[in-house]
Amino acid sequence: MLLFFSINSTIYSQEIKPLKAKDTIKAVIDTTKNAAFIKALDSIKNSAKDSLSIKPKDTINKPIELLESIIDHSADSLIRQDIKNNKITLYKNAHVHYKDIDLTAGYIEIDNNTFLVKAKGIKDSVGTYSQLPVFKQGGQESTQDSIVFNFKSEKAKIYNLQTEQQGILIKGEVSKKHNDSVIYIENIRLTTSQKENPDYYINIKKAKFIQDKKLVAGSSQLVIADVPTPLVLPFAYVPLTKGRTSGFLMPTWGENNRQGYFLQNGGYYFVINDNFDLALLGDIYTNGSWGMRAESGYAKRYKYSGKFDFRYENLINSLKGLDDYSKASNYNIRWSHSQDAKASPNSRFSASVNLGSSTYYRQSNNEYNTNAFLNNNLSSSISYYKKFVGTPFNMSLSVTHSQNTNTEKINMTLPSLQVNMDRVYPFAGKNGAKTNAIQKTGLNYSMKADNRIDTSDEFFFKKEMFKNAKSGIQHNLSMNTNMKALKYFTLSPSVNYKEVWYFDRLKKTFDDVENAVVTDTISSFSTFREYSTAVSLSTTFYGMFPFKKGKLEAIRHTVRPSVSYSYRPDFSSYDEEVQKTADPNDIIEYSPFANGIFGQPGKGLSNSLNFSLNNNIEAKVRSKDSTETEAKKRVLINNLNFTTSYNMAADSLKWSPVGVNAGTKLFKDKLGLNVRATLDPYAIDVNGRKINTFNINNGGSLFRLTAAGITMNYSLSSKGSKEKSTKQKNAEDNNSDGIFGENLTASNQQNGSAETSKPNDGSVKETELYKSSIPWSLKFAYALNYSNRNREKEISSNSLMFSGDIELTPKWSVGFSSGYDIKNEGFTYTQLRFSRDLDSWKLNFNWVPFGDRQTYYFFIGVKSSMLSDLKYDKRKVPDRALF
């Protein structure tokens, strides 16, 4: 191909070869280039001038920079360069790159005169509009039908824009890009649904979009399933910042019969910094009741993490002037802190706190913790551990709390210091060799110092709680070793020493006026010491019973018998005497250490033999798979233990009851079975008191069954059920999610939960037919206790608990938790759960149909956290009496 052009009436020609596909042209645009070339060729118009009058000029002309970088462009099918009009056309998989701007489309046109780039899609062979323009700048990406972009000003006009910001899809008909961060959009559809025809969207006429910051819009309307709703706002503000942002938390509304209408869990969420946040929430009721809550989470990578929650409620029951009018104030404090193992290998700090009013979980109108409501105990622990490197010593400092919500009694250690010494071998040989009993002799030491407080709800956090505080220090020193005896036995002797220090003691005196014994507590340092010795003899032997026929190959029986002897002298020498009555000879003994936190010196000689017998039975079963050569082990009885003792120093009832414990797992570990029993060898009289006569000599059996119990746990699930994580299994073992029911989590609750941990990205869940299988799981727990200490032969408790979940479809799931008290003939706490996955929405319904905690909670809302306030929830608060 020849290209003709003329300069000063002279015709020049140049052959231009067509460019092949995917050839890349790199061009720097300079509008002065052709003008300089034409001026150099025009020698006719140049007139002679005096050389002296010519001023020297720089022979190197500096180009005028119009663009700051090089434009890279390529295409698969066609690259056409129009030099006359200074344009470049790219067709099919066209690509243009300039600075941080990247543009791909089916068709791109570059106009170097106006610095405009026009991009649009192309139609394929079947007429489908494809290869839509994809515009990328920095970390932002958008798809549109067509775009006109100015490289010089970096402004653009976009048609049918589609972009995603923090999980929110933004679709606009006409958009104007003002700069690299501000876009003005008309006729917007804002949604989190990933479907081509979204489940819902917010229709906005005009809006200003600021990248990674916000979307400020005019009038907006919610449209669900292409049906406009009456939910219209005159303006809208949608934050689009990355990560956590501060903002308002919308409340939940409802009503109950005692406090009237209410708004709950409304407030504000503060992002203090990257490591700390805070949510302040409040509740308000029409009868004047109110509540407040502060929730905070903090974390520092490779250091620590934790959560803090403080709740306070001032509840008014009924209306003032009525007979049932009453007030109650309750509070609850929860704190959990854990330290990363990498933070410090020789020290750690941890906390687990749950304390407050004993009536909080029973009276609160805004508490969702089901297990805490059913449990009667609250406990807390804050501890610090330190290992002293280079020494065998370590230290732990802790504060503990235990609270019974029924009796409202509180026990605390404030604080507790414990120092331990790892076992040392003072007689070990060279290089630490321990080959004989002397060299194996180990020495242990521990010291514990406690300050204990016993109080009640009435005086908790008041100065009165410290009046009856008790302190003490206990030292324990032990030495033990082991040696072989008679080849097959292990002999383990030990010596123990204990010393206790107290800072007060009891002093009893006889008051002649009152004619009674008066007890005083005297502040003084006092101490007592005890020592004891013991020796044990144990061994292990095995029995194998082979089978020649069937799949059962052999049964293995492991037996571990143990006999121990312990001796402790009589330390009643620490006791003191006091006159009991007006008679000077009426003397009684008492221990001045009777109220000590570590007990008092042992009275009477202890000289006893202890017996224990542990059994384990396993079976070896041949596998059905012929390729496997080794038999599989199956546990038949995990443990079968017998324990008793004989006190040679006692004058009567020398034998203690025999304790029996047995446990096993059956049906591929799905059934856990545990049985316990207490067998007493002595008989009782007509008044139910134990007498020094063997039961068999009194006309009865060898042993008298005084107590027994059985617990069973059984779980079933379909074959397609997902394998549970270790965390989930531990939670089930501790009944934290439990068979007793799940927590009724609020939609905007800040702490993590099973519901909030699910993905909230609005993605579409693919539906598949289950054919003939529906995923399900079922758990049973059975407990039976029998008592017969005084011939009452009574079943003290007999209950069955069960829970289950069934996934009716991939998007519908149903769960339940309940139980039946067989003895009292009534159902226990019952909960029904329903859940529906609506792709970009979620629906939950929790219902407690009967009982003191009768309630329900309904929620439907958008999954995305960015639009979490787009919801509807309704909760019925249980109608509980405050007193």
Coordinates of N, CA, C and O in Angstrom, one line a residue, residues 340-468:
D340 N -1.6 -14.9 72.6 CA -1.0 -15.8 71.5 C 0.2 -16.5 72.1 O 1.0 -15.9 72.8
A341 N 0.3 -17.8 71.7 CA 1.4 -18.6 72.2 C 2.7 -18.1 71.8 O 3.8 -18.3 72.4
K342 N 2.7 -17.3 70.7 CA 4.0 -16.8 70.2 C 4.4 -15.5 70.9 O 5.6 -15.1 70.7
A343 N 3.5 -14.9 71.6 CA 3.8 -13.6 72.3 C 5.0 -13.8 73.3 O 5.9 -13.0 73.3
S344 N 4.8 -14.7 74.2 CA 5.8 -14.9 75.2 C 5.9 -16.4 75.6 O 4.9 -16.9 76.2
P345 N 6.9 -17.1 75.3 CA 6.9 -18.6 75.6 C 7.0 -18.9 77.1 O 6.7 -20.0 77.5
N346 N 7.4 -17.9 77.9 CA 7.7 -18.2 79.3 C 6.7 -17.5 80.3 O 6.8 -17.6 81.5
S347 N 5.7 -16.8 79.7 CA 4.6 -16.2 80.5 C 3.4 -16.1 79.7 O 3.4 -16.0 78.5
R348 N 2.3 -16.1 80.4 CA 1.0 -15.9 79.7 C -0.1 -15.3 80.6 O 0.0 -15.5 81.8
F349 N -1.0 -14.6 80.0 CA -2.1 -14.0 80.8 C -3.4 -14.4 80.1 O -3.5 -14.3 78.9
S350 N -4.4 -14.8 80.9 CA -5.7 -15.2 80.4 C -6.8 -14.8 81.3 O -6.5 -14.6 82.5
A351 N -8.0 -14.6 80.8 CA -9.1 -14.2 81.6 C -10.4 -14.8 81.0 O -10.6 -14.8 79.8
S352 N -11.3 -15.2 81.9 CA -12.6 -15.7 81.5 C -13.5 -15.3 82.7 O -13.5 -15.9 83.7
V353 N -14.3 -14.2 82.5 CA -15.1 -13.7 83.5 C -16.5 -13.7 83.2 O -16.9 -13.3 82.0
N354 N -17.4 -14.1 84.1 CA -18.8 -14.1 84.0 C -19.4 -13.9 85.3 O -19.6 -14.9 86.1
L355 N -19.7 -12.7 85.7 CA -20.2 -12.4 87.0 C -21.3 -11.3 87.0 O -21.4 -10.6 86.0
G356 N -22.1 -11.2 88.0 CA -23.1 -10.2 88.1 C -24.2 -10.5 89.0 O -24.0 -11.4 89.9
S357 N -25.4 -10.0 88.8 CA -26.5 -10.2 89.7 C -27.0 -11.7 89.5 O -27.0 -12.2 88.3
S358 N -27.3 -12.3 90.6 CA -27.7 -13.7 90.5 C -29.1 -13.9 89.7 O -29.4 -14.9 89.1
T359 N -29.9 -12.8 89.7 CA -31.2 -12.8 89.1 C -31.1 -12.3 87.6 O -32.1 -12.2 87.0
Y360 N -29.9 -12.0 87.1 CA -29.8 -11.3 85.8 C -30.4 -12.2 84.7 O -31.2 -11.8 83.9
Y361 N -30.0 -13.5 84.6 CA -30.4 -14.3 83.5 C -31.9 -14.7 83.6 O -32.5 -15.0 82.6
R362 N -32.4 -14.7 84.8 CA -33.8 -15.0 85.0 C -34.7 -13.8 84.7 O -35.9 -14.0 84.2
Q363 N -34.3 -12.6 84.9 CA -35.1 -11.4 84.8 C -34.9 -10.6 83.6 O -35.7 -9.8 83.2
S364 N -33.7 -10.7 83.0 CA -33.3 -9.9 81.8 C -34.3 -10.0 80.7 O -34.8 -11.1 80.3
N365 N -34.7 -8.9 80.1 CA -35.5 -8.9 78.9 C -34.7 -8.9 77.6 O -35.3 -8.9 76.5
N366 N -33.4 -8.8 77.7 CA -32.6 -8.7 76.5 C -31.4 -9.6 76.6 O -30.2 -9.2 76.4
E367 N -31.6 -10.9 77.0 CA -30.5 -11.9 77.2 C -30.8 -13.1 76.3 O -31.9 -13.7 76.4
Y368 N -29.9 -13.5 75.5 CA -30.1 -14.5 74.5 C -29.4 -15.8 74.9 O -29.4 -16.8 74.1
N369 N -28.6 -15.8 75.9 CA -27.7 -16.9 76.3 C -28.6 -18.0 77.0 O -28.9 -18.0 78.1
T370 N -28.9 -19.0 76.2 CA -29.8 -20.1 76.7 C -29.1 -20.9 77.8 O -29.7 -21.2 78.8
N371 N -27.9 -21.3 77.5 CA -27.2 -22.2 78.5 C -26.9 -21.5 79.8 O -27.0 -22.1 80.9
A372 N -26.6 -20.2 79.8 CA -26.4 -19.5 81.0 C -27.7 -19.4 81.8 O -27.7 -19.4 83.0
F373 N -28.9 -19.3 81.1 CA -30.1 -19.2 81.8 C -30.5 -20.6 82.5 O -31.0 -20.6 83.6
L374 N -30.1 -21.7 81.8 CA -30.4 -23.0 82.4 C -29.4 -23.4 83.4 O -29.6 -24.3 84.2
N375 N -28.2 -22.8 83.4 CA -27.2 -23.2 84.4 C -27.3 -22.3 85.7 O -27.6 -21.1 85.6
N376 N -27.0 -22.9 86.8 CA -27.2 -22.2 88.1 C -25.9 -21.7 88.6 O -25.9 -21.1 89.8
N377 N -24.8 -21.8 87.9 CA -23.5 -21.4 88.4 C -22.8 -20.4 87.4 O -22.9 -20.6 86.2
L378 N -22.2 -19.4 88.0 CA -21.4 -18.4 87.2 C -19.9 -18.6 87.8 O -19.8 -18.7 89.0
S379 N -19.0 -18.5 86.9 CA -17.6 -18.6 87.4 C -16.7 -17.7 86.6 O -17.0 -17.4 85.4
S380 N -15.6 -17.3 87.2 CA -14.6 -16.4 86.6 C -13.2 -16.8 87.0 O -13.0 -17.4 88.1
S381 N -12.3 -16.5 86.1 CA -10.9 -16.7 86.4 C -10.0 -15.8 85.6 O -10.1 -15.7 84.4
I382 N -9.1 -15.1 86.3 CA -8.1 -14.3 85.7 C -6.7 -14.7 86.2 O -6.5 -14.8 87.5
S383 N -5.8 -15.1 85.4 CA -4.6 -15.7 85.8 C -3.4 -15.2 85.0 O -3.5 -14.8 83.8
Y384 N -2.2 -15.2 85.7 CA -1.0 -14.9 85.1 C 0.0 -15.9 85.5 O 0.2 -16.3 86.6
Y385 N 0.8 -16.5 84.4 CA 1.7 -17.5 84.7 C 3.1 -17.1 84.2 O 3.2 -16.4 83.2
K386 N 4.1 -17.4 85.0 CA 5.5 -17.0 84.7 C 6.4 -18.2 85.0 O 6.4 -18.8 86.1
K387 N 7.2 -18.5 84.0 CA 8.2 -19.5 84.1 C 9.6 -18.9 84.3 O 10.0 -18.0 83.5
F388 N 10.3 -19.2 85.4 CA 11.6 -18.6 85.6 C 12.7 -19.5 84.9 O 13.0 -20.6 85.3
V389 N 13.1 -18.9 83.8 CA 14.1 -19.6 83.0 C 15.4 -19.9 83.7 O 15.9 -19.0 84.4
G390 N 15.9 -21.1 83.6 CA 17.1 -21.5 84.2 C 16.9 -22.0 85.6 O 17.9 -22.4 86.3
T391 N 15.7 -22.1 86.1 CA 15.4 -22.6 87.4 C 14.2 -23.6 87.3 O 13.5 -23.5 86.3
P392 N 14.0 -24.5 88.2 CA 12.8 -25.4 88.2 C 11.5 -24.7 88.7 O 10.5 -25.4 88.8
F393 N 11.5 -23.4 88.9 CA 10.4 -22.8 89.5 C 9.5 -22.1 88.5 O 10.0 -21.6 87.5
N394 N 8.2 -22.1 88.8 CA 7.3 -21.3 88.0 C 6.2 -20.7 89.0 O 6.0 -21.3 90.1
M395 N 5.5 -19.7 88.6 CA 4.6 -19.0 89.4 C 3.3 -18.7 88.7 O 3.3 -18.5 87.5
S396 N 2.2 -18.8 89.4 CA 0.9 -18.4 88.8 C 0.2 -17.5 89.8 O 0.1 -17.9 91.0
L397 N -0.4 -16.4 89.4 CA -1.2 -15.5 90.2 C -2.5 -15.4 89.6 O -2.7 -15.2 88.4
S398 N -3.6 -15.7 90.4 CA -4.9 -15.8 89.8 C -5.9 -15.1 90.7 O -5.7 -15.0 91.9
V399 N -7.1 -14.8 90.1 CA -8.3 -14.3 90.9 C -9.4 -15.1 90.4 O -9.7 -15.2 89.1
T400 N -10.2 -15.8 91.2 CA -11.3 -16.7 90.8 C -12.5 -16.2 91.5 O -12.5 -15.6 92.6
H401 N -13.6 -16.6 90.9 CA -15.0 -16.3 91.4 C -15.9 -17.4 91.1 O -15.9 -18.0 90.0
S402 N -16.8 -17.8 92.0 CA -17.8 -18.8 91.9 C -19.1 -18.3 92.5 O -19.0 -17.9 93.7
Q403 N -20.2 -18.4 91.8 CA -21.4 -17.9 92.2 C -22.6 -18.8 91.9 O -22.7 -19.3 90.8
N404 N -23.4 -19.1 93.0 CA -24.6 -19.9 92.8 C -25.8 -19.0 92.7 O -26.1 -18.2 93.6
T405 N -26.4 -19.0 91.5 CA -27.5 -18.1 91.3 C -28.8 -18.4 92.0 O -29.7 -17.6 92.1
N406 N -28.9 -19.6 92.6 CA -30.0 -20.0 93.4 C -29.9 -19.5 94.8 O -30.8 -18.9 95.4
T407 N -28.8 -19.8 95.4 CA -28.6 -19.4 96.8 C -28.0 -18.0 96.9 O -28.0 -17.4 98.0
E408 N -27.5 -17.4 95.8 CA -26.9 -16.1 95.7 C -25.7 -16.0 96.6 O -25.3 -14.9 97.1
K409 N -25.0 -17.1 96.8 CA -23.7 -17.1 97.6 C -22.6 -17.0 96.6 O -22.6 -17.6 95.5
I410 N -21.5 -16.2 97.0 CA -20.4 -15.9 96.1 C -19.1 -16.3 96.9 O -18.9 -15.9 98.0
N411 N -18.2 -17.1 96.2 CA -16.9 -17.4 96.8 C -15.9 -16.9 95.8 O -15.9 -17.1 94.6
M412 N -14.9 -16.2 96.4 CA -13.8 -15.6 95.6 C -12.4 -15.9 96.3 O -12.3 -16.0 97.5
T413 N -11.4 -16.0 95.4 CA -10.0 -15.9 95.9 C -9.5 -14.6 95.3 O -9.4 -14.5 94.1
L414 N -9.0 -13.7 96.2 CA -8.7 -12.4 95.8 C -7.4 -11.9 96.5 O -7.5 -11.2 97.5
P415 N -6.2 -12.3 96.1 CA -5.9 -13.2 95.0 C -5.5 -14.6 95.5 O -5.6 -14.9 96.7
S416 N -4.9 -15.4 94.5 CA -4.3 -16.7 94.9 C -3.0 -16.8 94.2 O -2.9 -16.7 93.0
L417 N -1.9 -17.0 95.0 CA -0.6 -17.1 94.5 C -0.1 -18.5 94.7 O -0.2 -19.1 95.8
Q418 N 0.5 -19.1 93.6 CA 1.0 -20.5 93.7 C 2.4 -20.5 93.1 O 2.6 -20.0 92.0
V419 N 3.3 -21.1 93.8 CA 4.7 -21.3 93.4 C 5.0 -22.8 93.3 O 4.8 -23.5 94.3
N420 N 5.4 -23.3 92.2 CA 5.7 -24.7 92.0 C 7.1 -24.9 91.6 O 7.7 -24.1 90.9
M421 N 7.6 -26.0 92.1 CA 9.0 -26.5 91.7 C 8.8 -27.8 90.9 O 8.2 -28.7 91.4
D422 N 9.4 -27.8 89.7 CA 9.3 -29.0 88.9 C 10.2 -30.1 89.7 O 11.1 -29.8 90.5
R423 N 9.8 -31.3 89.4 CA 10.5 -32.4 90.1 C 12.0 -32.4 89.8 O 12.5 -32.2 88.6
V424 N 12.8 -32.4 90.8 CA 14.3 -32.5 90.7 C 14.8 -33.8 91.3 O 14.1 -34.4 92.2
Y425 N 15.9 -34.2 90.8 CA 16.5 -35.5 91.2 C 17.8 -35.2 91.8 O 18.9 -35.2 91.2
P426 N 17.8 -35.0 93.2 CA 19.1 -34.6 93.8 C 20.2 -35.7 93.9 O 21.3 -35.4 94.0
F427 N 19.8 -36.9 93.7 CA 20.7 -38.0 93.8 C 21.0 -38.7 92.4 O 21.5 -39.8 92.4
A428 N 20.7 -38.0 91.4 CA 20.9 -38.5 90.0 C 22.4 -38.7 89.8 O 23.2 -37.9 90.3
G429 N 22.7 -39.7 89.0 CA 24.1 -39.9 88.6 C 24.7 -38.9 87.7 O 24.1 -37.9 87.4
K430 N 25.9 -39.2 87.2 CA 26.5 -38.3 86.2 C 25.6 -38.2 84.9 O 25.1 -39.2 84.5
N431 N 25.6 -37.0 84.4 CA 24.8 -36.8 83.1 C 23.4 -37.0 83.3 O 22.6 -37.4 82.4
G432 N 22.9 -37.0 84.6 CA 21.5 -37.2 84.9 C 21.0 -38.6 84.8 O 19.8 -38.9 84.7
A433 N 21.9 -39.6 84.9 CA 21.5 -41.0 84.8 C 20.7 -41.4 86.0 O 21.0 -41.0 87.2
K434 N 19.6 -42.1 85.8 CA 18.7 -42.6 86.9 C 18.5 -44.1 86.7 O 17.6 -44.5 86.0
T435 N 19.3 -44.9 87.2 CA 19.3 -46.4 87.0 C 18.8 -47.2 88.2 O 18.4 -48.3 88.1
N436 N 18.9 -46.6 89.4 CA 18.4 -47.3 90.6 C 17.5 -46.4 91.4 O 17.2 -45.3 91.0
A437 N 16.9 -47.0 92.5 CA 15.9 -46.3 93.3 C 16.4 -45.0 93.9 O 15.6 -44.0 94.0
I438 N 17.6 -45.0 94.3 CA 18.2 -43.7 94.9 C 18.2 -42.6 93.8 O 17.8 -41.5 94.1
Q439 N 18.8 -43.0 92.7 CA 18.9 -42.0 91.6 C 17.5 -41.6 91.1 O 17.4 -40.5 90.6
K440 N 16.5 -42.4 91.2 CA 15.2 -42.1 90.7 C 14.4 -41.2 91.7 O 13.2 -40.8 91.5
T441 N 14.9 -41.0 92.9 CA 14.2 -40.3 93.9 C 14.0 -38.8 93.5 O 15.0 -38.1 93.2
G442 N 12.8 -38.4 93.4 CA 12.4 -37.1 93.0 C 11.8 -36.2 94.1 O 11.2 -36.7 95.0
L443 N 12.1 -34.9 94.0 CA 11.6 -34.0 95.1 C 10.7 -33.0 94.4 O 11.1 -32.3 93.4
N444 N 9.5 -32.8 95.0 CA 8.6 -31.8 94.6 C 8.3 -30.8 95.7 O 8.2 -31.2 96.9
Y445 N 8.0 -29.5 95.3 CA 7.6 -28.5 96.3 C 6.6 -27.6 95.6 O 6.7 -27.3 94.4
S446 N 5.6 -27.2 96.5 CA 4.6 -26.2 96.0 C 4.2 -25.4 97.2 O 4.2 -25.8 98.3
M447 N 3.9 -24.1 96.9 CA 3.4 -23.2 97.9 C 2.2 -22.5 97.3 O 2.2 -22.0 96.2
K448 N 1.2 -22.4 98.2 CA -0.1 -21.8 97.8 C -0.5 -20.8 98.8 O -0.6 -21.1 100.0
A449 N -0.7 -19.5 98.4 CA -1.2 -18.5 99.3 C -2.5 -17.9 98.8 O -2.6 -17.4 97.7
D450 N -3.6 -18.0 99.6 CA -4.9 -17.6 99.2 C -5.4 -16.5 100.1 O -5.2 -16.6 101.4
N451 N -6.2 -15.7 99.6 CA -7.1 -14.7 100.3 C -8.5 -15.0 99.9 O -8.9 -14.5 98.8
R452 N -9.3 -15.6 100.7 CA -10.7 -16.1 100.2 C -11.7 -15.2 100.9 O -11.6 -14.8 102.1
I453 N -12.8 -15.0 100.1 CA -13.9 -14.1 100.5 C -15.2 -14.9 100.2 O -15.4 -15.3 99.1
D454 N -16.0 -15.0 101.2 CA -17.3 -15.6 101.1 C -18.4 -14.5 101.4 O -18.4 -13.9 102.5
T455 N -19.2 -14.2 100.4 CA -20.1 -13.1 100.5 C -21.4 -13.5 99.8 O -21.6 -14.6 99.4
S456 N -22.3 -12.5 99.5 CA -23.5 -12.7 98.8 C -23.8 -11.6 97.9 O -23.1 -10.6 97.9
D457 N -24.9 -11.7 97.1 CA -25.2 -10.6 96.2 C -25.4 -9.3 96.9 O -25.1 -8.2 96.4
E458 N -25.9 -9.3 98.2 CA -26.2 -8.1 98.9 C -25.0 -7.2 99.1 O -25.1 -6.0 99.1
F459 N -23.9 -7.9 99.4 CA -22.7 -7.2 99.8 C -21.6 -7.2 98.7 O -20.5 -6.8 98.9
F460 N -21.9 -7.7 97.5 CA -20.9 -7.9 96.4 C -20.5 -6.5 96.0 O -21.3 -5.6 95.7
F461 N -19.2 -6.3 95.8 CA -18.6 -5.0 95.4 C -18.8 -3.9 96.5 O -18.8 -2.7 96.2
K462 N -19.0 -4.3 97.8 CA -19.2 -3.4 98.8 C -18.1 -3.7 99.9 O -17.5 -4.8 99.9
K463 N -17.8 -2.7 100.8 CA -16.8 -2.9 101.8 C -17.1 -4.0 102.7 O -16.2 -4.6 103.3
E464 N -18.4 -4.4 102.9 CA -18.8 -5.4 103.9 C -18.2 -6.8 103.4 O -18.0 -7.7 104.3
M465 N -18.0 -7.0 102.1 CA -17.5 -8.3 101.6 C -16.1 -8.6 102.1 O -15.8 -9.8 102.2
F466 N -15.4 -7.6 102.6 CA -14.0 -7.9 103.0 C -13.9 -8.2 104.5 O -12.8 -8.5 105.0
K467 N -15.0 -8.0 105.2 CA -14.9 -8.2 106.7 C -14.6 -9.6 107.1 O -13.8 -9.8 108.1
N468 N -15.1 -10.6 106.4 CA -14.9 -12.0 106.8 C -13.9 -12.6 105.9 O -13.9 -13.9 105.7

